[in-house]
XYZ file of C-alpha atoms in Angstrom:
660
model
C -23.242 -13.553 66.935
C -26.499 -14.035 64.863
C -28.755 -11.414 66.831
C -32.094 -13.156 65.569
C -31.212 -16.048 67.981
C -33.298 -16.626 71.222
C -31.720 -15.109 74.308
C -31.682 -18.338 76.022
C -29.639 -20.080 73.045
C -27.280 -17.165 72.987
C -26.547 -17.072 76.687
C -26.334 -21.039 76.907
C -23.847 -20.804 73.927
C -21.661 -18.501 75.911
C -21.817 -20.500 78.872
C -20.845 -23.807 76.875
C -18.029 -21.775 75.472
C -16.465 -20.894 78.933
C -17.039 -24.661 80.136
C -15.621 -26.241 77.088
C -12.993 -24.316 75.104
C -9.234 -24.967 75.255
C -6.460 -22.612 74.137
C -4.179 -23.831 71.602
C -1.577 -20.794 72.066
C -1.134 -18.531 74.596
C -2.419 -15.303 73.496
C -1.434 -11.837 74.559
C -3.477 -10.215 77.080
C -2.723 -7.003 75.611
C -0.118 -4.810 74.007
C 0.733 -1.039 73.843
C 2.449 0.212 70.838
C 3.914 3.393 72.041
C 4.432 6.475 69.760
C 8.128 6.955 70.298
C 8.933 6.938 66.665
C 9.374 4.165 64.007
C 12.336 2.248 62.409
C 12.623 0.907 59.001
C 13.265 -2.343 57.433
C 17.052 -3.153 57.331
C 18.158 -0.321 59.695
C 20.579 -0.282 62.454
C 17.659 -0.099 65.020
C 16.032 -2.985 63.521
C 19.230 -4.988 63.619
C 19.741 -4.059 67.615
C 16.169 -5.017 68.309
C 16.506 -8.356 66.883
C 19.746 -9.017 68.742
C 18.107 -7.701 71.973
C 15.009 -10.004 71.544
C 16.957 -12.903 71.165
C 19.128 -11.913 74.363
C 15.955 -11.535 76.396
C 14.123 -14.686 75.345
C 17.617 -16.630 75.978
C 18.676 -15.301 79.220
C 15.180 -14.410 80.914
C 13.908 -17.861 81.681
C 16.664 -18.715 84.038
C 16.008 -16.077 86.754
C 12.408 -14.952 85.488
C 13.906 -11.412 84.937
C 16.349 -9.936 82.829
C 17.232 -6.457 81.304
C 19.448 -5.431 78.554
C 20.678 -2.665 76.267
C 21.657 -3.116 72.497
C 23.810 -0.635 70.505
C 24.387 3.234 70.977
C 22.272 6.404 70.481
C 20.379 6.894 68.544
C 19.782 3.441 67.437
C 19.760 2.072 70.995
C 17.231 -0.332 72.199
C 16.672 -1.020 75.916
C 14.597 -4.233 76.945
C 12.981 -6.233 79.923
C 11.489 -9.359 80.304
C 9.580 -10.513 83.540
C 8.258 -14.066 84.311
C 5.314 -14.494 86.926
C 7.029 -15.586 89.935
C 5.132 -19.037 90.131
C 6.162 -20.031 86.777
C 9.198 -22.709 85.943
C 12.152 -22.258 83.340
C 10.242 -24.046 80.712
C 6.952 -22.047 81.167
C 8.879 -18.968 81.025
C 10.917 -19.824 78.003
C 7.571 -20.965 76.268
C 5.999 -17.495 76.837
C 9.157 -15.420 75.832
C 9.424 -17.609 72.691
C 5.644 -16.476 71.993
C 6.297 -12.770 72.813
C 9.319 -12.217 70.609
C 7.733 -12.758 67.196
C 4.160 -11.379 68.599
C 5.518 -8.114 69.674
C 7.081 -7.344 66.514
C 4.074 -8.343 64.588
C 1.556 -6.512 66.725
C 3.732 -3.272 66.846
C 5.372 -3.358 63.337
C 8.237 -0.887 63.114
C 7.425 0.745 66.265
C 10.454 1.852 68.566
C 8.698 1.275 71.743
C 6.440 -1.521 72.708
C 5.007 -3.925 75.613
C 3.037 -6.823 75.529
C 1.662 -8.791 78.129
C 0.764 -12.670 78.821
C -0.489 -14.886 81.558
C 3.040 -15.776 82.365
C 5.485 -13.028 81.304
C 5.977 -9.588 79.939
C 8.235 -8.188 77.207
C 8.904 -4.573 76.705
C 11.288 -2.559 74.812
C 11.827 1.048 73.829
C 14.495 3.411 72.397
C 13.979 5.416 75.827
C 15.688 4.146 78.728
C 13.113 3.217 81.265
C 14.867 1.025 84.028
C 14.501 1.710 87.581
C 11.311 3.857 87.558
C 7.733 2.903 87.666
C 5.487 3.698 84.804
C 1.978 4.106 85.700
C 0.522 5.633 82.504
C 0.213 2.252 80.727
C -2.271 0.310 82.694
C -5.384 -1.657 81.621
C -7.770 -3.842 83.672
C -9.743 -7.300 83.419
C -12.286 -8.434 85.757
C -14.498 -11.540 86.507
C -17.852 -11.521 84.921
C -19.452 -12.508 88.250
C -20.579 -10.663 91.357
C -19.848 -11.387 94.912
C -22.580 -11.942 97.131
C -21.817 -9.449 99.812
C -19.198 -7.011 98.808
C -18.617 -5.124 102.009
C -16.922 -8.020 103.668
C -15.312 -9.200 100.766
C -13.449 -6.148 99.769
C -12.517 -5.347 103.268
C -10.840 -8.757 103.493
C -9.481 -8.217 100.011
C -7.711 -5.107 101.106
C -6.047 -6.469 103.846
C -5.058 -9.345 101.824
C -3.409 -6.769 99.264
C -1.869 -5.007 101.752
C 0.109 -7.636 103.242
C 1.000 -9.076 99.981
C 2.433 -5.361 98.707
C 4.406 -5.297 101.974
C 5.898 -8.598 101.231
C 6.662 -8.547 97.640
C 8.218 -4.692 98.312
C 10.389 -5.680 101.451
C 11.446 -9.383 101.442
C 14.329 -9.427 99.109
C 13.994 -13.390 98.871
C 10.496 -13.076 97.441
C 12.041 -11.454 94.054
C 9.255 -8.710 94.302
C 6.387 -11.468 93.953
C 4.088 -12.471 96.556
C 0.943 -14.727 96.536
C -1.528 -15.493 99.277
C -5.109 -15.990 100.807
C -7.349 -15.071 103.454
C -10.844 -16.277 104.673
C -13.703 -13.733 103.923
C -16.050 -16.104 106.131
C -16.588 -19.634 106.933
C -17.376 -20.711 103.407
C -15.330 -18.477 100.962
C -11.555 -17.471 100.712
C -9.938 -14.616 98.284
C -6.579 -15.355 96.676
C -4.263 -12.881 95.648
C -1.103 -12.353 93.746
C 1.132 -9.234 93.295
C 4.523 -8.753 91.416
C 6.854 -5.962 90.405
C 9.700 -5.733 87.843
C 12.898 -6.255 89.924
C 14.729 -3.147 88.488
C 12.600 -1.167 90.985
C 13.643 -0.132 94.610
C 11.534 -1.580 97.400
C 9.749 1.746 97.947
C 8.969 2.034 93.953
C 7.570 -1.347 93.963
C 5.448 -0.664 96.955
C 4.156 2.583 95.298
C 3.393 1.004 91.995
C 1.353 -1.692 93.736
C -0.346 0.512 95.995
C -1.610 2.556 93.175
C -2.773 -0.741 91.470
C -4.543 -1.516 94.304
C -6.345 1.861 94.523
C -7.340 1.065 90.994
C -9.444 -1.803 92.028
C -12.766 -0.071 92.793
C -12.743 1.613 89.456
C -12.068 -1.527 87.473
C -13.752 -4.314 89.580
C -15.954 -3.246 92.120
C -18.442 -5.838 93.323
C -16.713 -8.416 91.132
C -15.286 -11.897 92.207
C -11.956 -11.359 90.407
C -9.835 -8.701 88.784
C -6.495 -7.918 87.365
C -4.837 -4.414 87.210
C -1.637 -4.955 84.939
C 1.192 -2.311 83.882
C 4.492 -2.393 82.473
C 6.136 -2.299 86.148
C 3.627 -3.841 88.481
C 0.456 -5.995 88.462
C -2.085 -7.718 90.784
C -4.746 -10.268 90.647
C -7.402 -11.554 92.730
C -9.738 -14.504 92.495
C -12.196 -16.544 94.715
C -10.470 -19.634 93.552
C -6.572 -20.345 93.839
C -5.294 -19.581 90.368
C -1.352 -19.484 91.166
C 1.110 -22.287 91.702
C 3.739 -23.109 94.049
C 6.829 -20.795 94.607
C 10.268 -21.680 94.339
C 9.529 -23.793 90.968
C 11.932 -22.266 88.853
C 13.753 -25.488 87.583
C 13.602 -27.436 84.195
C 10.756 -29.656 85.430
C 7.249 -28.601 85.138
C 5.169 -28.543 88.363
C 1.885 -30.503 88.739
C -0.840 -28.957 86.592
C -3.279 -26.886 88.748
C -6.923 -28.005 88.749
C -8.958 -25.667 86.236
C -10.704 -22.791 87.691
C -14.340 -22.874 87.786
C -16.531 -20.816 85.324
C -16.890 -18.068 87.861
C -13.244 -17.095 87.238
C -13.739 -16.421 83.627
C -12.052 -12.906 83.083
C -13.200 -10.325 80.453
C -10.798 -7.970 78.879
C -12.387 -4.612 78.892
C -9.139 -2.650 78.536
C -7.615 0.741 77.429
C -7.853 -0.360 73.612
C -8.271 -3.857 72.320
C -6.407 -7.116 71.206
C -5.438 -7.395 67.742
C -5.482 -11.173 67.769
C -8.526 -12.797 69.510
C -9.029 -15.685 71.577
C -7.975 -18.444 69.535
C -10.363 -21.542 70.685
C -11.824 -24.646 69.741
C -15.428 -25.407 70.937
C -16.082 -28.932 71.674
C -19.788 -29.591 72.604
C -20.429 -33.025 73.879
C -23.831 -32.302 75.477
C -26.819 -33.986 73.682
C -29.501 -31.730 72.269
C -31.940 -32.580 74.985
C -29.410 -31.568 77.757
C -28.479 -28.598 75.729
C -32.160 -27.405 75.830
C -32.492 -28.154 79.576
C -29.377 -25.862 80.318
C -30.487 -23.015 78.290
C -33.931 -23.075 79.908
C -32.199 -23.002 83.329
C -29.682 -20.509 82.541
C -32.371 -18.219 80.813
C -34.663 -18.401 83.861
C -31.762 -18.005 86.450
C -30.681 -14.701 84.401
C -34.039 -13.311 84.467
C -34.119 -13.889 88.059
C -31.110 -11.862 88.979
C -32.186 -9.141 86.699
C -28.805 -8.642 85.201
C -27.394 -10.116 82.212
C -23.741 -10.463 81.118
C -22.682 -11.638 77.898
C -19.199 -12.516 77.585
C -18.415 -13.333 74.326
C -15.857 -11.170 72.884
C -14.182 -11.756 69.331
C -10.954 -10.008 68.911
C -10.244 -12.100 65.760
C -10.692 -8.926 63.493
C -10.447 -5.288 64.686
C -12.701 -4.302 61.656
C -15.597 -6.622 62.968
C -16.290 -4.364 66.019
C -19.696 -5.114 66.087
C -18.917 -8.662 67.218
C -18.247 -6.975 70.727
C -21.156 -7.220 72.924
C -21.271 -4.972 76.037
C -22.969 -5.979 79.245
C -26.724 -5.937 78.815
C -28.781 -4.428 81.833
C -32.267 -5.274 82.726
C -34.518 -2.354 82.313
C -36.677 -2.925 85.363
C -33.305 -3.080 87.539
C -32.627 0.385 86.013
C -36.008 1.745 87.001
C -35.460 0.837 90.562
C -31.703 2.031 90.439
C -32.917 5.624 89.125
C -36.336 5.809 91.047
C -38.093 5.410 87.534
C -35.979 8.103 86.037
C -36.790 10.669 88.619
C -35.874 14.245 88.104
C -34.404 14.319 91.520
C -31.737 12.029 89.986
C -31.309 13.969 86.799
C -27.328 14.881 86.077
C -27.679 16.597 82.795
C -29.773 17.178 79.681
C -28.738 17.619 75.937
C -29.750 17.159 72.457
C -29.690 13.119 72.562
C -31.542 12.980 76.046
C -31.174 12.927 79.746
C -28.470 11.510 82.058
C -29.669 10.207 85.538
C -27.811 8.937 88.495
C -28.648 5.406 89.816
C -27.432 3.276 92.627
C -27.417 -0.731 91.762
C -28.556 -3.314 94.494
C -25.150 -3.863 95.195
C -24.543 -0.291 96.039
C -22.493 0.514 92.879
C -23.339 4.080 91.644
C -23.970 4.479 87.755
C -24.769 7.017 85.366
C -27.802 6.295 82.959
C -27.865 8.046 79.491
C -31.379 7.658 78.519
C -31.573 8.585 74.808
C -34.518 10.433 73.563
C -37.071 8.349 71.794
C -37.580 10.956 69.176
C -33.937 11.693 68.418
C -33.385 10.154 64.893
C -29.544 10.180 65.789
C -30.244 8.352 69.048
C -29.717 4.698 67.674
C -26.596 5.660 65.764
C -25.352 7.310 68.873
C -26.025 4.306 71.053
C -24.182 2.113 68.675
C -21.146 4.181 68.598
C -20.897 4.391 72.291
C -21.809 0.835 73.070
C -19.400 -0.568 70.223
C -16.337 1.728 70.660
C -16.344 2.794 74.121
C -16.824 -0.912 75.600
C -13.204 -1.666 73.944
C -11.330 1.489 75.103
C -9.783 1.751 78.728
C -7.859 4.531 79.834
C -7.878 6.405 83.165
C -8.607 9.522 81.269
C -11.824 8.031 79.396
C -15.174 7.606 80.992
C -15.800 3.806 81.300
C -18.811 2.288 79.798
C -20.616 -0.484 81.924
C -23.230 -1.581 79.467
C -26.351 -0.805 77.591
C -30.370 -1.630 77.690
C -32.674 -1.820 74.517
C -36.221 -2.935 76.073
C -39.607 -1.341 75.557
C -38.286 1.056 72.945
C -35.796 2.361 75.528
C -32.065 3.211 74.385
C -30.140 3.265 77.443
C -26.346 3.354 78.085
C -24.848 2.606 81.748
C -21.664 4.572 82.544
C -19.456 4.581 85.722
C -20.632 7.368 87.798
C -18.066 10.270 87.990
C -18.528 12.403 91.100
C -17.685 15.977 90.096
C -19.798 16.020 87.018
C -18.391 17.922 83.937
C -15.380 20.601 84.107
C -17.998 23.373 82.814
C -19.894 23.101 86.295
C -16.511 24.425 87.785
C -14.769 26.303 85.090
C -17.821 28.769 84.419
C -19.124 28.938 88.048
C -18.259 31.911 89.879
C -17.976 30.010 93.246
C -16.862 26.498 92.044
C -14.189 27.893 90.135
C -11.975 28.736 92.945
C -11.520 25.247 93.514
C -9.685 25.053 89.887
C -5.999 25.827 91.262
C -3.384 26.117 88.758
C -2.150 22.641 89.629
C -5.575 21.075 89.209
C -5.947 22.936 85.837
C -2.715 21.681 84.585
C -3.345 18.173 85.562
C -6.563 18.555 83.776
C -5.159 19.721 80.471
C -2.229 16.773 80.719
C -5.075 14.211 81.469
C -7.321 15.353 78.494
C -4.032 15.294 76.391
C -3.223 11.748 77.446
C -6.447 10.480 76.732
C -6.615 12.026 73.178
C -3.206 10.445 72.649
C -4.595 7.149 73.650
C -7.654 7.664 71.181
C -5.332 8.640 68.246
C -2.603 6.496 68.681
C -2.226 3.968 71.507
C -5.366 2.109 70.995
C -5.433 -0.131 68.206
C -8.918 1.263 67.646
C -7.954 4.748 66.211
C -10.832 7.055 67.363
C -11.551 10.367 66.074
C -13.809 12.053 69.101
C -15.271 15.010 67.081
C -17.285 16.549 69.844
C -14.426 17.397 72.545
C -15.811 20.176 74.484
C -15.866 21.673 77.969
C -19.004 19.739 78.949
C -17.719 16.486 77.742
C -14.848 16.525 80.157
C -15.983 14.894 83.648
C -14.131 15.015 86.774
C -13.708 12.161 89.421
C -13.382 12.808 93.283
C -9.512 13.545 92.841
C -10.347 16.263 90.013
C -8.939 13.721 87.222
C -10.531 14.309 83.709
C -12.561 11.532 81.933
C -13.211 12.193 78.166
C -17.106 11.184 77.647
C -19.732 11.158 74.931
C -18.369 9.229 72.097
C -21.940 9.345 70.216
C -20.309 11.019 67.348
C -16.728 9.316 67.244
C -15.494 7.798 64.073
C -13.270 4.799 63.745
C -10.190 5.277 61.394
C -7.791 2.632 60.190
C -4.320 2.896 61.606
C -2.906 4.235 58.218
C -5.836 6.269 57.682
C -5.524 10.056 57.944
C -8.472 11.825 57.149
C -12.341 11.258 55.966
C -15.244 13.371 54.696
C -18.917 13.871 55.642
C -21.839 15.359 54.259
C -23.407 15.729 57.549
C -21.613 18.096 59.989
C -22.331 17.469 63.606
C -20.838 18.701 66.809
C -20.507 22.062 68.426
C -19.487 25.196 67.010
C -16.779 27.008 68.864
C -14.942 23.746 68.919
C -15.231 22.580 65.253
C -12.066 22.803 63.205
C -12.502 24.895 60.027
C -11.942 22.348 57.488
C -14.644 20.198 59.358
C -17.283 22.991 59.975
C -17.094 23.978 56.382
C -16.058 21.066 54.277
C -16.864 18.046 56.365
C -13.206 16.971 56.339
C -12.200 15.447 59.597
C -8.826 13.853 61.123
C -7.128 13.507 64.299
C -5.982 17.287 63.697
C -9.765 18.152 64.122
C -9.700 16.877 67.717
C -6.302 18.650 67.919
C -8.128 21.773 67.301
C -10.960 21.304 69.832
C -8.426 20.412 72.502
C -6.615 23.852 71.736
C -9.673 25.424 72.240
C -10.187 23.664 75.504
C -6.705 24.585 76.674
C -7.481 28.400 76.080
C -10.760 28.182 77.871
C -9.222 26.216 81.041
C -6.680 29.007 81.435
C -8.562 31.899 80.823
C -11.810 30.814 82.173
C -13.754 32.320 79.424
C -16.364 30.521 77.088
C -15.542 30.302 73.307
C -19.123 30.232 72.421
C -19.693 33.652 74.057
C -17.346 35.557 71.952
C -14.411 34.943 69.763
C -11.867 33.684 72.119
C -9.221 32.648 69.712
C -8.992 36.047 68.340
C -8.923 37.774 71.845
C -6.033 35.382 72.772
C -4.226 36.133 69.676
C -4.385 39.893 69.923
C -3.288 39.689 73.548
C -0.399 37.343 72.298
C 0.846 39.754 69.639
C 0.759 42.545 72.360
C 2.704 40.575 74.883
C -0.066 40.843 77.277
C -1.482 37.304 77.225
C -0.672 36.576 80.735
C -3.127 39.328 81.857
C -5.838 36.560 80.471
C -5.036 34.272 83.185
C -8.077 33.649 85.305
C -7.830 35.845 88.500
C -8.907 32.874 90.776
C -5.496 31.148 90.139
C -3.510 33.439 92.494
C -0.027 32.061 92.696
C 0.945 30.077 89.625
C 3.821 29.531 87.325
C 3.911 32.040 84.581
C 6.062 30.043 82.726
C 3.819 27.051 82.658
C 0.757 29.181 81.764
C 2.534 30.951 79.075
C 3.666 27.634 77.689
C 0.027 26.298 77.779
C -1.234 29.429 75.980
C 1.576 28.790 73.379
C 0.596 25.167 72.944
C -3.290 26.189 72.749
C -2.554 28.637 70.039
C -0.506 25.907 68.122
C -3.345 23.506 68.167
C -5.933 26.069 66.921
C -3.810 26.884 63.938
C -6.212 27.449 60.589
C -4.339 24.796 58.243
C -4.506 21.357 59.906
C -0.835 20.535 58.685
C 0.481 23.381 60.979
C -1.195 21.722 64.251
C 0.911 19.258 66.319
C -0.328 15.845 66.977
C -1.245 14.587 70.665
C 1.884 12.811 71.051
C 3.729 15.981 70.197
C 1.224 18.146 72.925
C 1.954 15.480 75.510
C 5.685 15.725 74.984
C 5.187 19.726 74.935
C 3.410 19.563 78.293
C 5.935 17.025 80.008
C 9.085 18.359 78.948
C 9.981 22.075 79.244
C 12.993 21.484 77.282
C 11.042 20.655 74.104
C 11.038 23.987 71.703
C 8.011 25.425 70.474
C 7.277 26.581 67.194
C 6.198 30.052 66.557
C 2.115 29.938 65.947
C 0.493 31.732 63.099
C -3.074 33.676 63.594
C -5.355 31.086 64.818
C -8.698 29.961 62.700
C -11.400 32.522 63.070
C -14.128 30.236 62.032
C -15.743 30.284 65.138
C -16.176 33.949 64.688
C -18.409 33.472 61.598
C -22.264 34.280 62.412
C -24.635 31.486 60.493
C -27.897 33.057 59.623
C -30.453 30.929 57.193
C -27.403 28.659 56.323
C -25.188 31.587 54.982
C -21.664 32.435 56.759
C -20.615 36.005 57.165
C -16.959 35.386 56.563
C -14.072 37.110 58.551
C -10.323 37.684 56.994
C -7.785 35.923 58.888
C -5.024 38.046 60.005
C -1.280 37.262 58.953
C -2.564 34.804 56.469
C -4.555 37.235 54.119
C -6.879 34.990 53.069
C -10.715 34.773 53.107
C -12.066 31.093 53.603
C -15.062 29.979 51.543
C -17.039 27.037 51.389
C -20.535 25.563 50.532
C -23.089 26.833 53.062
C -23.581 24.797 56.343
C -27.182 24.654 57.504
C -27.928 25.217 61.149
C -30.084 22.181 61.142
C -27.163 19.937 60.299
C -25.486 20.969 63.796
C -26.105 19.208 67.186
C -25.161 21.438 69.994
C -25.111 19.178 72.807
C -24.862 20.014 76.782
C -25.183 16.379 77.885
C -23.194 15.449 80.555
C -22.899 11.280 80.492
C -21.180 9.553 83.480
């Protein structure tokens, strides 16, 4: 989109697209290409997969749900298809016929993948996944319009969803699918749909759907419509009816539904991005004069409500990430929300600016990151965060709501995360008591899953480059959310590393190859994660002294459990020792010796997974930097001294910003 066009013209063009476009072919809503291994061309696994996909697409339409297994270990493939409960046989067949070629193109040579459409779901894996609900792969969609009175609307919605969940989980004749509606007031109703895969038990279906209902405030607060979608259950609500009649599973198509109004247009802001964009054909039949009139009306209206939403998202080419436009907020509205950026609302401050808490007119709490006007890096950081984070959706990533560029202000608007950053707990002598072992272990696992998503599960492979304790936020349930993507870099899916002449980040968390030579990769992030793990377990700051060499000394002496923070009380020593072991593997000097995040997640989730013996960790964090010169230390057990070109302290941005 040409940013030089007048705002009124851009907004009106967007409105006309939503009014006039028609879809030529059902595109996937989203897909996950899971990191469960790859297969090769003409392999036994590929042959089994082709046979399985054919069976799924042939048998699925009759009942709307079908599971199958093809082959034997280690080339066994398990598969599942589910069609929406209000689709007929032909609509289900059409959807699955699209899904079969799409999933192999979207996730080439992956042994595990899942793809979603409006009318169906297709999933396969080399790991048996039947009869259990997987809540780790969830993405959101929401309506671009707000309800006028959120309190009664969402009270009614909660009642509707509770009723639908009970029906889907307990009514065997409903095939774990339910739709219905409730009156919000005399003029408005809300419509809902829930569904589970039929391999789940009633209790598992109810649990899965309740978890999805619990996600509505996080994804869709104040919105007229929303969707929470996972591999085993999903839900949707709208202010207009969007589903058809039940019991339509016949060869005859039901009468077409009336097209929903433009207020129900949904925007995908998911945990990653779609590789294939919305393929639409724009037909503009309005005369030029009418076009100008509509432009004027829309512009005046949007200025009145003080909140601008641009719904144009171009997914045609993942390399053209600049085409995605986050929600635009009005500066006057943000000034009101933050009490004119009052110090009372200040949440944190760092090298790029200040973060303030704000409350919008509809009651939604937000965090506003106000980049410094004098920072030469501010525009680049804002561009990174606005362009990259808007396309990322994961429960362990902080959610970007939008941005604002007015009157020389550079503002990023995030969801508000109640418990601020991890360092406000970990290094506070009072609050640290709240970090029980169970919570610390959950935080470690959550960070690992968030980083795995950035590195492998999102189609946009992201290198964070500034993973540290102050960039881990904790929600009301102490779940971790990775934040601050100002230094992040986008990698191609087959790219392994890159170089930079300008090293930025935080010493103490930097991998040695990055800090000394400017080489960064996914293994650079793994190093930072390892430092985080050791800090979380010991409660000691790596920036205060050389924590890595300290842990290594105790490890070699067999006394590493003595470093466990005293506030933990009763804890599983085997889990703590395993986490220490994983942390040391992540901070190995040689990047090749460090595990990937997929291996880390596996090591954390499966105690039966064996761990390799670690070498001495990198001791670069123990270097002192004075006037651009490094005082090097020898690395034990490797008998090497690392040297490189000097790194200037002026090239390093040490940030303590706490974005929400």
